[in-house]
Amino acid sequence: MDKLFVIRTLQQPGVQEELAERGALCAGAGAVSGLVTAAVRGYRVSTAAVIGSAGFVLAGVPFFALQRVFQERRQGVQDPWNSVLAGAFVGWFVGLGISGPGRCPQSALTLAALCGAVHWSLSTVGHWRQRTPASSSAAVRNETESFQWPEWLPIQPVRPGYRPPHVELAELVAKRASLEEELRERRARLEHERGAEPASPCDCSPK
């Protein structure tokens, strides 16, 4: 990877502003980490906050810059491999500065695995959050539209595009007359059956 490509990538519009924003986030995260360390181990608060903030910035800004460079080198592919490669580079130099050359491979592998896992987790969660509401709403919409209310129910839901069936007045009158005739026949049949029942014998014996 030549230096000219790296410089040209970092000079693209919006890249430096993005790195500045992420550097500020790294500084804030480092300051919070320093405060927690000072509270746990009893260090001086100001010193711990400054050291934590500087450490996060010195590691975070190169990481995000290298991540963008690898993304451009791979023709805009955004996947965890960009974070793995950037984490390996940053981990190598972090190990070199803290523990010497002997710990560089271990530090590079550790930070590469950590950065790749975090990138994969965040991308998976983001992808899931983008798809779940849409798929859930689509499934609910399909299930709602496919549900049919019984025709005999007097109250029907009003759906977009729903048109109730057109019924002629003469047809309604005929149905009503048919129902009334059926009720009269049933009533007459019941009265006939009641009249045909034998009378119960009367017990007239003296007591």
Short mmCIF file of C-alpha atoms in Angstrom, two decimals:
data_model
loop_
_atom_site.label_atom_id
_atom_site.label_comp_id
_atom_site.label_asym_id
_atom_site.label_seq_id
_atom_site.Cartn_x
_atom_site.Cartn_y
_atom_site.Cartn_z
CA MET A 1 0.00 0.00 0.00
CA ASP A 2 1.72 3.18 -1.18
CA LYS A 3 1.79 6.39 0.81
CA LEU A 4 0.24 8.38 -2.03
CA PHE A 5 -2.90 6.22 -1.95
CA VAL A 6 -3.20 6.67 1.82
CA ILE A 7 -2.80 10.44 1.57
CA ARG A 8 -5.26 10.68 -1.30
CA THR A 9 -7.81 8.62 0.62
CA LEU A 10 -7.53 10.69 3.78
CA GLN A 11 -7.87 13.92 1.78
CA GLN A 12 -11.24 12.97 0.33
CA PRO A 13 -14.16 15.29 1.20
CA GLY A 14 -15.69 14.49 4.56
CA VAL A 15 -13.01 12.05 5.70
CA GLN A 16 -11.13 14.47 7.93
CA GLU A 17 -14.38 15.74 9.50
CA GLU A 18 -15.40 12.15 10.18
CA LEU A 19 -12.04 11.38 11.77
CA ALA A 20 -12.31 14.53 13.91
CA GLU A 21 -15.74 13.49 15.18
CA ARG A 22 -14.58 9.98 15.98
CA GLY A 23 -11.47 11.39 17.62
CA ALA A 24 -13.67 13.49 19.90
CA LEU A 25 -15.69 10.39 20.77
CA CYS A 26 -12.48 8.50 21.52
CA ALA A 27 -11.31 11.34 23.76
CA GLY A 28 -14.58 11.28 25.68
CA ALA A 29 -14.52 7.50 26.04
CA GLY A 30 -10.90 7.64 27.20
CA ALA A 31 -11.69 10.32 29.76
CA VAL A 32 -14.54 8.23 31.17
CA SER A 33 -12.27 5.18 31.28
CA GLY A 34 -9.63 7.23 33.10
CA LEU A 35 -12.15 8.42 35.66
CA VAL A 36 -13.30 4.87 36.30
CA THR A 37 -9.68 3.72 36.68
CA ALA A 38 -8.95 6.58 39.08
CA ALA A 39 -11.99 5.70 41.18
CA VAL A 40 -11.11 2.00 41.32
CA ARG A 41 -7.36 2.21 41.85
CA GLY A 42 -7.10 5.54 43.63
CA TYR A 43 -5.13 7.41 40.96
CA ARG A 44 -5.21 11.14 40.54
CA VAL A 45 -8.38 12.01 38.65
CA SER A 46 -6.98 14.63 36.28
CA THR A 47 -3.93 12.56 35.38
CA ALA A 48 -5.95 9.40 34.78
CA ALA A 49 -8.50 11.25 32.64
CA VAL A 50 -5.82 12.90 30.48
CA ILE A 51 -3.84 9.68 30.04
CA GLY A 52 -6.97 7.68 29.19
CA SER A 53 -8.19 10.29 26.73
CA ALA A 54 -4.80 10.54 25.01
CA GLY A 55 -4.46 6.76 24.77
CA PHE A 56 -7.87 6.32 23.21
CA VAL A 57 -7.23 9.11 20.70
CA LEU A 58 -3.78 7.79 19.75
CA ALA A 59 -5.23 4.33 19.14
CA GLY A 60 -8.68 5.24 17.83
CA VAL A 61 -7.90 7.86 15.20
CA PRO A 62 -5.29 5.71 13.39
CA PHE A 63 -7.67 2.76 13.58
CA PHE A 64 -10.53 4.63 11.90
CA ALA A 65 -8.14 6.15 9.35
CA LEU A 66 -6.75 2.72 8.43
CA GLN A 67 -10.26 1.30 8.34
CA ARG A 68 -11.22 3.91 5.75
CA VAL A 69 -8.01 3.26 3.76
CA PHE A 70 -8.66 -0.49 3.63
CA GLN A 71 -12.25 0.16 2.62
CA GLU A 72 -11.07 2.28 -0.32
CA ARG A 73 -8.41 -0.28 -1.23
CA ARG A 74 -11.08 -2.99 -1.34
CA GLN A 75 -13.23 -0.82 -3.62
CA GLY A 76 -15.75 0.32 -1.04
CA VAL A 77 -16.49 -3.05 0.57
CA GLN A 78 -17.75 -2.50 4.12
CA ASP A 79 -17.33 -5.62 6.21
CA PRO A 80 -15.50 -6.67 9.40
CA TRP A 81 -12.29 -7.42 7.48
CA ASN A 82 -11.55 -3.70 7.29
CA SER A 83 -11.66 -3.55 11.09
CA VAL A 84 -9.58 -6.73 11.39
CA LEU A 85 -6.78 -5.35 9.21
CA ALA A 86 -6.87 -1.91 10.84
CA GLY A 87 -6.90 -3.48 14.30
CA ALA A 88 -3.89 -5.64 13.42
CA PHE A 89 -1.87 -2.62 12.32
CA VAL A 90 -2.80 -0.54 15.36
CA GLY A 91 -2.31 -3.48 17.72
CA TRP A 92 1.18 -4.07 16.35
CA PHE A 93 2.29 -0.51 17.09
CA VAL A 94 0.50 -0.42 20.45
CA GLY A 95 2.31 -3.58 21.49
CA LEU A 96 5.58 -2.15 20.21
CA GLY A 97 5.15 1.01 22.24
CA ILE A 98 4.03 -0.66 25.46
CA SER A 99 5.82 -4.00 25.71
CA GLY A 100 8.45 -4.01 22.97
CA PRO A 101 8.86 -6.06 19.79
CA GLY A 102 8.26 -9.39 21.53
CA ARG A 103 4.60 -8.65 22.22
CA CYS A 104 3.75 -7.13 18.83
CA PRO A 105 2.25 -10.30 17.24
CA GLN A 106 0.15 -11.06 20.30
CA SER A 107 -1.12 -7.48 20.54
CA ALA A 108 -1.86 -7.36 16.81
CA LEU A 109 -3.85 -10.60 16.85
CA THR A 110 -5.75 -9.62 19.99
CA LEU A 111 -6.78 -6.19 18.74
CA ALA A 112 -7.59 -7.55 15.26
CA ALA A 113 -9.92 -10.18 16.71
CA LEU A 114 -11.51 -7.69 19.08
CA CYS A 115 -12.12 -5.06 16.40
CA GLY A 116 -13.46 -7.61 13.93
CA ALA A 117 -15.84 -9.08 16.51
CA VAL A 118 -17.14 -5.65 17.53
CA HIS A 119 -17.64 -4.61 13.90
CA TRP A 120 -19.45 -7.86 13.10
CA SER A 121 -21.70 -7.53 16.16
CA LEU A 122 -22.63 -3.92 15.41
CA SER A 123 -23.30 -4.60 11.73
CA THR A 124 -25.42 -7.65 12.58
CA VAL A 125 -27.49 -5.77 15.13
CA GLY A 126 -27.95 -2.82 12.77
CA HIS A 127 -28.98 -5.11 9.92
CA TRP A 128 -31.44 -6.90 12.16
CA ARG A 129 -32.94 -3.65 13.45
CA GLN A 130 -33.43 -2.38 9.92
CA ARG A 131 -35.16 -5.51 8.67
CA THR A 132 -37.24 -6.60 11.67
CA PRO A 133 -39.80 -3.74 11.79
CA ALA A 134 -40.40 -3.89 8.04
CA SER A 135 -40.78 -7.66 7.94
CA SER A 136 -42.99 -7.66 11.04
CA SER A 137 -45.25 -4.94 9.69
CA ALA A 138 -45.46 -6.71 6.32
CA ALA A 139 -46.37 -10.00 7.99
CA VAL A 140 -49.00 -8.33 10.16
CA ARG A 141 -50.40 -6.49 7.14
CA ASN A 142 -50.65 -9.69 5.09
CA GLU A 143 -52.28 -11.56 7.94
CA THR A 144 -54.75 -8.74 8.51
CA GLU A 145 -55.67 -8.48 4.86
CA SER A 146 -56.10 -12.24 4.49
CA PHE A 147 -58.46 -12.47 7.47
CA GLN A 148 -62.10 -12.69 6.43
CA TRP A 149 -65.00 -11.81 8.70
CA PRO A 150 -68.06 -14.09 8.63
CA GLU A 151 -70.72 -12.92 6.19
CA TRP A 152 -73.49 -13.33 8.74
CA LEU A 153 -71.87 -10.83 11.10
CA PRO A 154 -74.01 -7.68 11.01
CA ILE A 155 -70.99 -5.40 11.56
CA GLN A 156 -68.28 -5.61 8.95
CA PRO A 157 -64.91 -3.79 9.06
CA VAL A 158 -64.38 -0.96 6.63
CA ARG A 159 -61.26 -1.68 4.58
CA PRO A 160 -59.73 0.43 1.83
CA GLY A 161 -61.38 -0.45 -1.44
CA TYR A 162 -64.14 -2.49 0.25
CA ARG A 163 -67.56 -2.27 -1.40
CA PRO A 164 -70.54 -3.97 0.24
CA PRO A 165 -72.58 -6.20 -2.05
CA HIS A 166 -75.49 -4.44 -3.72
CA VAL A 167 -78.83 -5.90 -2.66
CA GLU A 168 -82.13 -4.93 -4.28
CA LEU A 169 -85.04 -3.84 -2.12
CA ALA A 170 -87.31 -6.47 -3.66
CA GLU A 171 -84.86 -9.17 -2.66
CA LEU A 172 -84.86 -7.96 0.94
CA VAL A 173 -88.66 -7.90 1.02
CA ALA A 174 -88.79 -11.44 -0.38
CA LYS A 175 -86.34 -12.69 2.22
CA ARG A 176 -88.34 -11.08 4.99
CA ALA A 177 -91.58 -12.61 3.73
CA SER A 178 -89.91 -16.02 3.50
CA LEU A 179 -88.66 -15.76 7.08
CA GLU A 180 -92.09 -14.68 8.34
CA GLU A 181 -93.75 -17.59 6.53
CA GLU A 182 -91.24 -20.01 8.02
CA LEU A 183 -91.90 -18.63 11.50
CA ARG A 184 -95.68 -18.99 11.04
CA GLU A 185 -95.28 -22.60 9.94
CA ARG A 186 -93.11 -23.40 12.94
CA ARG A 187 -95.61 -21.72 15.28
CA ALA A 188 -98.52 -23.64 13.77
CA ARG A 189 -96.60 -26.91 14.00
CA LEU A 190 -95.83 -26.32 17.67
CA GLU A 191 -99.48 -25.48 18.45
CA HIS A 192 -100.63 -28.62 16.63
CA GLU A 193 -98.20 -30.80 18.55
CA ARG A 194 -99.30 -29.31 21.86
CA GLY A 195 -102.99 -29.88 21.03
CA ALA A 196 -102.36 -33.51 20.04
CA GLU A 197 -100.77 -34.43 23.36
CA PRO A 198 -103.04 -36.79 25.49
CA ALA A 199 -104.50 -35.28 28.62
CA SER A 200 -103.02 -36.53 31.83
CA PRO A 201 -105.43 -38.77 33.85
CA CYS A 202 -107.08 -37.06 36.81
CA ASP A 203 -106.82 -38.76 40.16
CA CYS A 204 -110.41 -38.42 41.50
CA SER A 205 -110.31 -41.20 44.11
CA PRO A 206 -111.57 -40.12 47.54
CA LYS A 207 -108.92 -39.66 50.14
#
